[in-house]
PDB file of C-alpha atoms in Angstrom:
ATOM      1  CA  MET A   1     -11.038  -2.038  -5.242  1.00 98.00           C
ATOM      2  CA  ARG A   2      -9.615  -5.409  -6.655  1.00 98.00           C
ATOM      3  CA  VAL A   3      -5.791  -5.421  -6.532  1.00 98.00           C
ATOM      4  CA  THR A   4      -4.130  -8.558  -8.548  1.00 97.00           C
ATOM      5  CA  PHE A   5      -0.454  -9.459  -7.887  1.00 95.00           C
ATOM      6  CA  GLU A   6       0.706 -11.446 -10.692  1.00 92.00           C
ATOM      7  CA  ARG A   7       3.114 -14.256  -9.736  1.00 90.00           C
ATOM      8  CA  LEU A   8       5.609 -14.606 -12.740  1.00 87.00           C
ATOM      9  CA  GLU A   9       8.962 -16.292 -12.852  1.00 85.00           C
ATOM     10  CA  ASP A  10      11.629 -15.175 -10.497  1.00 80.00           C
ATOM     11  CA  HIS A  11      13.352 -11.986 -11.816  1.00 79.00           C
ATOM     12  CA  THR A  12      10.867 -11.227 -14.478  1.00 83.00           C
ATOM     13  CA  TRP A  13       9.657  -7.727 -13.912  1.00 85.00           C
ATOM     14  CA  GLY A  14       6.353  -7.924 -12.662  1.00 87.00           C
ATOM     15  CA  SER A  15       2.817  -5.487 -12.281  1.00 90.00           C
ATOM     16  CA  ILE A  16      -0.163  -5.211 -10.331  1.00 96.00           C
ATOM     17  CA  LEU A  17      -3.524  -4.936 -11.924  1.00 98.00           C
ATOM     18  CA  ILE A  18      -5.845  -2.108 -10.320  1.00 98.00           C
ATOM     19  CA  GLU A  19      -9.357  -2.072 -10.662  1.00 98.00           C
ATOM     20  CA  ARG A  20     -10.574   0.742  -8.950  1.00 97.00           C
ATOM     21  CA  ASP A  21     -14.516   0.910  -7.586  1.00 95.00           C
ATOM     22  CA  ASP A  22     -15.166   3.510 -10.305  1.00 94.00           C
ATOM     23  CA  GLY A  23     -14.449   1.104 -13.222  1.00 95.00           C
ATOM     24  CA  VAL A  24     -10.952   2.589 -14.176  1.00 97.00           C
ATOM     25  CA  VAL A  25      -8.385   0.014 -14.305  1.00 98.00           C
ATOM     26  CA  TYR A  26      -4.472   0.708 -14.054  1.00 98.00           C
ATOM     27  CA  ARG A  27      -1.665  -1.405 -14.178  1.00 97.00           C
ATOM     28  CA  MET A  28       1.059  -0.428 -12.034  1.00 96.00           C
ATOM     29  CA  ASN A  29       4.772  -1.406 -12.434  1.00 92.00           C
ATOM     30  CA  ALA A  30       5.931  -3.562  -9.266  1.00 86.00           C
ATOM     31  CA  GLY A  31       9.728  -4.299  -9.779  1.00 82.00           C
ATOM     32  CA  PRO A  32      11.457  -7.891 -10.113  1.00 80.00           C
ATOM     33  CA  ILE A  33       9.150 -10.657  -8.728  1.00 77.00           C
ATOM     34  CA  THR A  34      10.654 -13.015  -6.394  1.00 75.00           C
ATOM     35  CA  ALA A  35       9.651 -15.941  -3.949  1.00 73.00           C
ATOM     36  CA  GLU A  36       9.678 -12.983  -1.380  1.00 83.00           C
ATOM     37  CA  VAL A  37       6.646 -10.672  -0.745  1.00 88.00           C
ATOM     38  CA  PRO A  38       6.510  -7.815  -3.384  1.00 91.00           C
ATOM     39  CA  HIS A  39       7.102  -4.450  -2.054  1.00 91.00           C
ATOM     40  CA  ASP A  40       3.520  -3.433  -2.949  1.00 94.00           C
ATOM     41  CA  LEU A  41       2.007  -6.291  -1.223  1.00 95.00           C
ATOM     42  CA  VAL A  42       3.776  -5.708   1.846  1.00 95.00           C
ATOM     43  CA  HIS A  43       2.201  -2.436   1.803  1.00 96.00           C
ATOM     44  CA  PHE A  44      -1.286  -3.706   0.929  1.00 97.00           C
ATOM     45  CA  THR A  45      -0.920  -6.260   3.826  1.00 97.00           C
ATOM     46  CA  VAL A  46       0.245  -3.731   6.339  1.00 97.00           C
ATOM     47  CA  GLU A  47      -2.140  -0.892   5.335  1.00 98.00           C
ATOM     48  CA  ASP A  48      -4.959  -3.087   5.457  1.00 98.00           C
ATOM     49  CA  ALA A  49      -4.209  -4.803   9.061  1.00 98.00           C
ATOM     50  CA  MET A  50      -3.796  -1.361  10.595  1.00 97.00           C
ATOM     51  CA  ARG A  51      -6.658  -0.045   8.615  1.00 97.00           C
ATOM     52  CA  ILE A  52      -4.798   2.951   7.327  1.00 96.00           C
ATOM     53  CA  ALA A  53      -6.978   4.651   5.020  1.00 95.00           C
ATOM     54  CA  ASP A  54      -4.696   7.559   3.911  1.00 95.00           C
ATOM     55  CA  GLY A  55      -1.490   5.586   2.702  1.00 96.00           C
ATOM     56  CA  ILE A  56      -0.632   4.076  -0.621  1.00 96.00           C
ATOM     57  CA  TRP A  57      -3.601   1.916  -1.407  1.00 98.00           C
ATOM     58  CA  GLY A  58      -5.976   4.365   0.394  1.00 97.00           C
ATOM     59  CA  ALA A  59      -4.683   7.113  -1.808  1.00 97.00           C
ATOM     60  CA  ILE A  60      -5.209   4.789  -5.424  1.00 97.00           C
ATOM     61  CA  ALA A  61      -8.397   4.019  -4.269  1.00 97.00           C
ATOM     62  CA  GLY A  62      -9.233   7.741  -3.791  1.00 95.00           C
ATOM     63  CA  GLY A  63      -8.141   8.332  -6.944  1.00 95.00           C
ATOM     64  CA  VAL A  64      -4.394   8.899  -7.083  1.00 96.00           C
ATOM     65  CA  VAL A  65      -2.516   7.979  -9.919  1.00 96.00           C
ATOM     66  CA  PHE A  66       1.398   7.313  -9.320  1.00 96.00           C
ATOM     67  CA  LYS A  67       3.779   7.834 -11.831  1.00 94.00           C
ATOM     68  CA  SER A  68       4.480   3.847 -12.029  1.00 94.00           C
ATOM     69  CA  MET A  69       0.659   3.510 -13.016  1.00 96.00           C
ATOM     70  CA  THR A  70      -0.533   3.138 -16.722  1.00 96.00           C
ATOM     71  CA  HIS A  71      -4.239   3.566 -17.716  1.00 96.00           C
ATOM     72  CA  GLN A  72      -5.445   0.548 -18.833  1.00 97.00           C
ATOM     73  CA  SER A  73      -9.432   0.916 -19.274  1.00 97.00           C
ATOM     74  CA  GLY A  74     -12.550   2.394 -18.126  1.00 97.00           C
ATOM     75  CA  ARG A  75     -13.268   6.148 -18.446  1.00 95.00           C
ATOM     76  CA  ARG A  76     -11.162   8.460 -16.124  1.00 94.00           C
ATOM     77  CA  PRO A  77     -13.388  10.785 -14.516  1.00 91.00           C
ATOM     78  CA  PRO A  78     -13.385  14.500 -15.130  1.00 92.00           C
ATOM     79  CA  HIS A  79     -10.131  16.481 -13.859  1.00 93.00           C
ATOM     80  CA  ALA A  80      -8.794  13.099 -12.701  1.00 94.00           C
ATOM     81  CA  ALA A  81      -5.267  14.343 -13.092  1.00 94.00           C
ATOM     82  CA  GLU A  82      -5.889  17.606 -10.965  1.00 94.00           C
ATOM     83  CA  ARG A  83      -7.519  15.241  -8.345  1.00 93.00           C
ATOM     84  CA  SER A  84      -4.716  13.139  -8.110  1.00 95.00           C
ATOM     85  CA  ALA A  85      -2.056  15.826  -7.985  1.00 95.00           C
ATOM     86  CA  MET A  86      -4.369  17.712  -5.328  1.00 95.00           C
ATOM     87  CA  LEU A  87      -4.464  14.556  -3.311  1.00 95.00           C
ATOM     88  CA  ILE A  88      -0.596  13.753  -3.545  1.00 95.00           C
ATOM     89  CA  ARG A  89      -0.187  17.245  -2.235  1.00 95.00           C
ATOM     90  CA  GLU A  90      -2.807  17.040   0.599  1.00 95.00           C
ATOM     91  CA  TYR A  91      -1.898  13.326   1.930  1.00 95.00           C
ATOM     92  CA  ARG A  92       2.049  13.560   0.985  1.00 95.00           C
ATOM     93  CA  ASP A  93       3.096  13.100   4.770  1.00 94.00           C
ATOM     94  CA  ARG A  94       0.509  10.534   5.392  1.00 95.00           C
ATOM     95  CA  ILE A  95       1.662   8.435   2.440  1.00 96.00           C
ATOM     96  CA  GLN A  96       5.107   8.708   3.365  1.00 95.00           C
ATOM     97  CA  ARG A  97       3.940   7.640   6.796  1.00 95.00           C
ATOM     98  CA  ALA A  98       2.582   4.554   5.497  1.00 96.00           C
ATOM     99  CA  GLU A  99       5.823   3.837   3.500  1.00 94.00           C
ATOM    100  CA  LEU A 100       8.033   4.396   6.732  1.00 95.00           C
ATOM    101  CA  ILE A 101       5.192   1.892   8.613  1.00 97.00           C
ATOM    102  CA  GLY A 102       5.754  -0.757   6.015  1.00 96.00           C
ATOM    103  CA  GLY A 103       9.508  -0.778   5.942  1.00 94.00           C
ATOM    104  CA  PHE A 104       9.129  -1.006   9.849  1.00 96.00           C
ATOM    105  CA  VAL A 105       6.541  -4.150   9.855  1.00 96.00           C
ATOM    106  CA  GLU A 106       8.686  -5.910   7.073  1.00 94.00           C
ATOM    107  CA  ALA A 107      11.763  -5.367   9.544  1.00 94.00           C
ATOM    108  CA  ALA A 108       9.799  -6.307  12.348  1.00 95.00           C
ATOM    109  CA  ALA A 109       8.590  -9.678  10.468  1.00 94.00           C
ATOM    110  CA  ALA A 110      11.897 -10.544   9.358  1.00 92.00           C
ATOM    111  CA  GLU A 111      13.260 -10.887  12.911  1.00 87.00           C
ATOM    112  CA  PRO A 112      10.428 -12.377  14.899  1.00 78.00           C
ATOM    113  CA  THR A 113      12.598 -12.581  18.361  1.00 82.00           C
ATOM    114  CA  THR A 114      13.454  -8.743  17.920  1.00 83.00           C
ATOM    115  CA  ASN A 115      12.314  -6.433  20.527  1.00 90.00           C
ATOM    116  CA  LEU A 116       9.442  -4.508  19.414  1.00 92.00           C
ATOM    117  CA  ASN A 117       9.653  -1.238  21.676  1.00 92.00           C
ATOM    118  CA  LYS A 118      13.352  -1.084  20.982  1.00 93.00           C
ATOM    119  CA  LEU A 119      12.806  -1.477  17.190  1.00 94.00           C
ATOM    120  CA  THR A 120      10.139   1.126  17.295  1.00 94.00           C
ATOM    121  CA  ALA A 121      12.146   3.503  19.055  1.00 94.00           C
ATOM    122  CA  GLN A 122      14.651   2.996  16.068  1.00 94.00           C
ATOM    123  CA  TRP A 123      12.371   3.473  13.274  1.00 94.00           C
ATOM    124  CA  PHE A 124      10.655   6.390  14.508  1.00 96.00           C
ATOM    125  CA  ALA A 125      13.322   8.407  16.575  1.00 95.00           C
ATOM    126  CA  THR A 126      12.800  11.600  14.693  1.00 93.00           C
ATOM    127  CA  ARG A 127       8.607  11.084  14.515  1.00 91.00           C
ATOM    128  CA  PRO A 128       7.974   9.118  17.651  1.00 94.00           C
ATOM    129  CA  GLU A 129       4.517  10.639  17.002  1.00 93.00           C
ATOM    130  CA  ASP A 130       3.883   8.271  13.826  1.00 93.00           C
ATOM    131  CA  ALA A 131       4.778   5.285  15.510  1.00 95.00           C
ATOM    132  CA  PRO A 132       2.148   2.577  15.412  1.00 96.00           C
ATOM    133  CA  PRO A 133       0.779   0.921  18.507  1.00 95.00           C
ATOM    134  CA  LEU A 134       2.503  -2.179  19.603  1.00 94.00           C
ATOM    135  CA  GLU A 135      -0.596  -4.693  19.172  1.00 95.00           C
ATOM    136  CA  ALA A 136      -1.376  -3.108  15.970  1.00 96.00           C
ATOM    137  CA  THR A 137       2.576  -3.838  14.672  1.00 96.00           C
ATOM    138  CA  ARG A 138       1.932  -7.192  16.149  1.00 95.00           C
ATOM    139  CA  ALA A 139      -1.142  -7.796  14.063  1.00 96.00           C
ATOM    140  CA  ALA A 140       0.308  -6.496  11.238  1.00 97.00           C
ATOM    141  CA  VAL A 141       3.498  -8.821  11.422  1.00 96.00           C
ATOM    142  CA  ALA A 142       1.074 -11.850  11.853  1.00 96.00           C
ATOM    143  CA  ALA A 143      -1.016 -10.733   8.698  1.00 97.00           C
ATOM    144  CA  LEU A 144       2.599 -10.174   6.803  1.00 96.00           C
ATOM    145  CA  HIS A 145       3.621 -13.742   7.832  1.00 96.00           C
ATOM    146  CA  LEU A 146       0.378 -15.155   6.575  1.00 97.00           C
ATOM    147  CA  ALA A 147       0.567 -12.946   3.295  1.00 96.00           C
ATOM    148  CA  GLU A 148       4.098 -14.563   2.693  1.00 94.00           C
ATOM    149  CA  LYS A 149       2.559 -17.935   2.964  1.00 95.00           C
ATOM    150  CA  ARG A 150      -0.214 -17.243   0.472  1.00 95.00           C
ATOM    151  CA  TRP A 151       2.307 -15.477  -2.071  1.00 93.00           C
ATOM    152  CA  ARG A 152       4.574 -18.450  -1.719  1.00 91.00           C
ATOM    153  CA  ALA A 153       1.762 -20.912  -2.459  1.00 94.00           C
ATOM    154  CA  VAL A 154       0.913 -19.037  -5.708  1.00 93.00           C
ATOM    155  CA  PRO A 155       2.222 -20.893  -9.054  1.00 93.00           C
ATOM    156  CA  ILE A 156       4.199 -19.287 -11.414  1.00 91.00           C
ATOM    157  CA  GLY A 157       1.819 -17.608 -14.010  1.00 91.00           C
ATOM    158  CA  GLY A 158      -1.005 -17.411 -11.026  1.00 93.00           C
ATOM    159  CA  ALA A 159      -2.215 -14.548  -9.132  1.00 94.00           C
ATOM    160  CA  LEU A 160      -3.116 -13.336  -5.903  1.00 95.00           C
ATOM    161  CA  SER A 161      -6.409 -11.016  -5.894  1.00 97.00           C
ATOM    162  CA  LEU A 162      -7.075  -9.075  -2.958  1.00 98.00           C
ATOM    163  CA  ASP A 163      -9.856  -6.371  -2.379  1.00 98.00           C
ATOM    164  CA  TRP A 164      -9.401  -2.890  -0.664  1.00 98.00           C
ATOM    165  CA  PRO A 165     -12.670  -1.750   0.975  1.00 96.00           C
ATOM    166  CA  ALA A 166     -14.124   1.370  -0.338  1.00 92.00           C
ATOM    167  CA  HIS A 167     -14.508   3.208   2.995  1.00 93.00           C
ATOM    168  CA  ARG A 168     -10.697   3.265   3.436  1.00 94.00           C
ATOM    169  CA  SER A 169      -9.525   5.699   0.823  1.00 93.00           C
ATOM    170  CA  VAL A 170      -8.590   9.578   0.853  1.00 93.00           C
ATOM    171  CA  ARG A 171     -10.591  12.085   0.219  1.00 88.00           C
ATOM    172  CA  PRO A 172     -10.150  15.783  -0.303  1.00 82.00           C
ATOM    173  CA  ARG A 173     -10.126  17.306   2.815  1.00 75.00           C
ATOM    174  CA  ARG A 174     -12.801  20.119   3.435  1.00 63.00           C
ATOM    175  CA  VAL A 175     -11.905  23.404   4.852  1.00 50.00           C
ATOM    176  CA  GLY A 176     -14.375  24.829   6.936  1.00 49.00           C
ATOM    177  CA  LYS A 177     -15.992  28.143   6.268  1.00 44.00           C
ATOM    178  CA  ARG A 178     -14.624  30.949   8.763  1.00 40.00           C
TER     179      ARG A 178
END
């Protein structure tokens, strides 16, 4: 899946072009654009660095269409809306976990001298089982710093296009026979 983050003038409402591997193209609202890394680029970077297949971007690659997305072109598969709703139900907790991890890594990246063990304990106090391993967090922080440099280098009117690997996407869970 190809994901294109467009760099518009600061404080302009932006969008992201999503070209899924099945040929369907969506545009997703991205909020106001600034020199800071866009929220959805943070999630893309963190989920990619941590190899999270069942987060926001893996969900989109697997067929989820969020309310912030508008169909642009390409033939949607039969029953696409039903599949999207089913996948959201099945992966809601995992997608929310990815949101939490994205915010956590963004906070860790903003304060490079912070104690990661302490920050992890704070962010995941009520759900310690969702805390990512320390090394994965460090790798995601480094990836986020690189993404920030790349984003700031994109000129106004330019774009940053990234590819999401096809194998890292949600699939309907199989129910075993009893």
